[in-house]
One Martini backbone bead per residue (centre of mass of N, CA, C, O) as a GRO file, in nm:
protein
   61
    1MET     BB    1  -1.710   8.891  -4.683
    2PHE     BB    2  -1.800   9.036  -4.427
    3SER     BB    3  -2.108   8.984  -4.465
    4GLN     BB    4  -2.089   8.675  -4.451
    5LEU     BB    5  -1.975   8.656  -4.169
    6ARG     BB    6  -2.203   8.808  -4.028
    7MET     BB    7  -2.429   8.616  -4.116
    8ARG     BB    8  -2.314   8.364  -3.973
    9GLU     BB    9  -2.318   8.480  -3.689
   10GLU     BB   10  -2.624   8.531  -3.678
   11GLN     BB   11  -2.708   8.237  -3.727
   12ALA     BB   12  -2.568   8.121  -3.477
   13LEU     BB   13  -2.726   8.288  -3.269
   14LEU     BB   14  -3.007   8.187  -3.348
   15ALA     BB   15  -2.950   7.889  -3.289
   16GLN     BB   16  -2.889   7.927  -2.989
   17ASP     BB   17  -3.158   8.050  -2.905
   18TYR     BB   18  -3.331   7.812  -2.992
   19ALA     BB   19  -3.199   7.599  -2.812
   20LEU     BB   20  -3.265   7.738  -2.542
   21GLU     BB   21  -3.571   7.736  -2.572
   22GLN     BB   22  -3.601   7.428  -2.584
   23VAL     BB   23  -3.479   7.368  -2.308
   24GLU     BB   24  -3.674   7.538  -2.140
   25GLU     BB   25  -3.932   7.392  -2.229
   26LYS     BB   26  -3.853   7.111  -2.128
   27GLY     BB   27  -3.812   7.196  -1.833
   28LEU     BB   28  -4.099   7.293  -1.785
   29LYS     BB   29  -4.245   7.033  -1.843
   30LYS     BB   30  -4.106   6.860  -1.629
   31GLY     BB   31  -4.185   7.035  -1.387
   32LEU     BB   32  -4.495   7.016  -1.423
   33VAL     BB   33  -4.518   6.712  -1.415
   34ASN     BB   34  -4.404   6.679  -1.129
   35LEU     BB   35  -4.618   6.851  -0.982
   36VAL     BB   36  -4.859   6.677  -1.064
   37ARG     BB   37  -4.757   6.404  -0.950
   38GLN     BB   38  -4.746   6.539  -0.648
   39GLY     BB   39  -5.015   6.730  -0.620
   40LEU     BB   40  -4.936   7.059  -0.659
   41LEU     BB   41  -5.082   7.042  -0.946
   42THR     BB   42  -5.282   7.094  -1.203
   43SER     BB   43  -5.349   7.018  -1.526
   44GLU     BB   44  -5.485   7.284  -1.597
   45VAL     BB   45  -5.257   7.477  -1.517
   46ALA     BB   46  -5.027   7.347  -1.675
   47SER     BB   47  -5.157   7.370  -1.958
   48GLN     BB   48  -5.172   7.679  -1.960
   49GLN     BB   49  -4.861   7.732  -1.940
   50LEU     BB   50  -4.830   7.558  -2.234
   51ASN     BB   51  -5.062   7.589  -2.436
   52MET     BB   52  -5.265   7.347  -2.365
   53THR     BB   53  -5.436   7.087  -2.336
   54VAL     BB   54  -5.521   6.861  -2.110
   55ASP     BB   55  -5.477   6.613  -2.290
   56GLU     BB   56  -5.192   6.683  -2.382
   57PHE     BB   57  -5.067   6.688  -2.101
   58GLU     BB   58  -5.157   6.400  -2.001
   59ALA     BB   59  -4.974   6.254  -2.215
   60LEU     BB   60  -4.706   6.321  -2.042
   61LEU     BB   61  -4.770   6.137  -1.776
   0.00000   0.00000   0.00000
């Protein structure tokens, strides 16, 4: 009983961590897209930050 409860708690924490990572990644993408649109950053640099090709990044623009 106790071990099942502990396992559920750990699964809930892992799910929260994953959700936070996804939000952070989306925020980073939006921020980099905005910087490129403003001409403050190149697509090449932004794509490197996201581990994408330039073509993949430019598809976000």
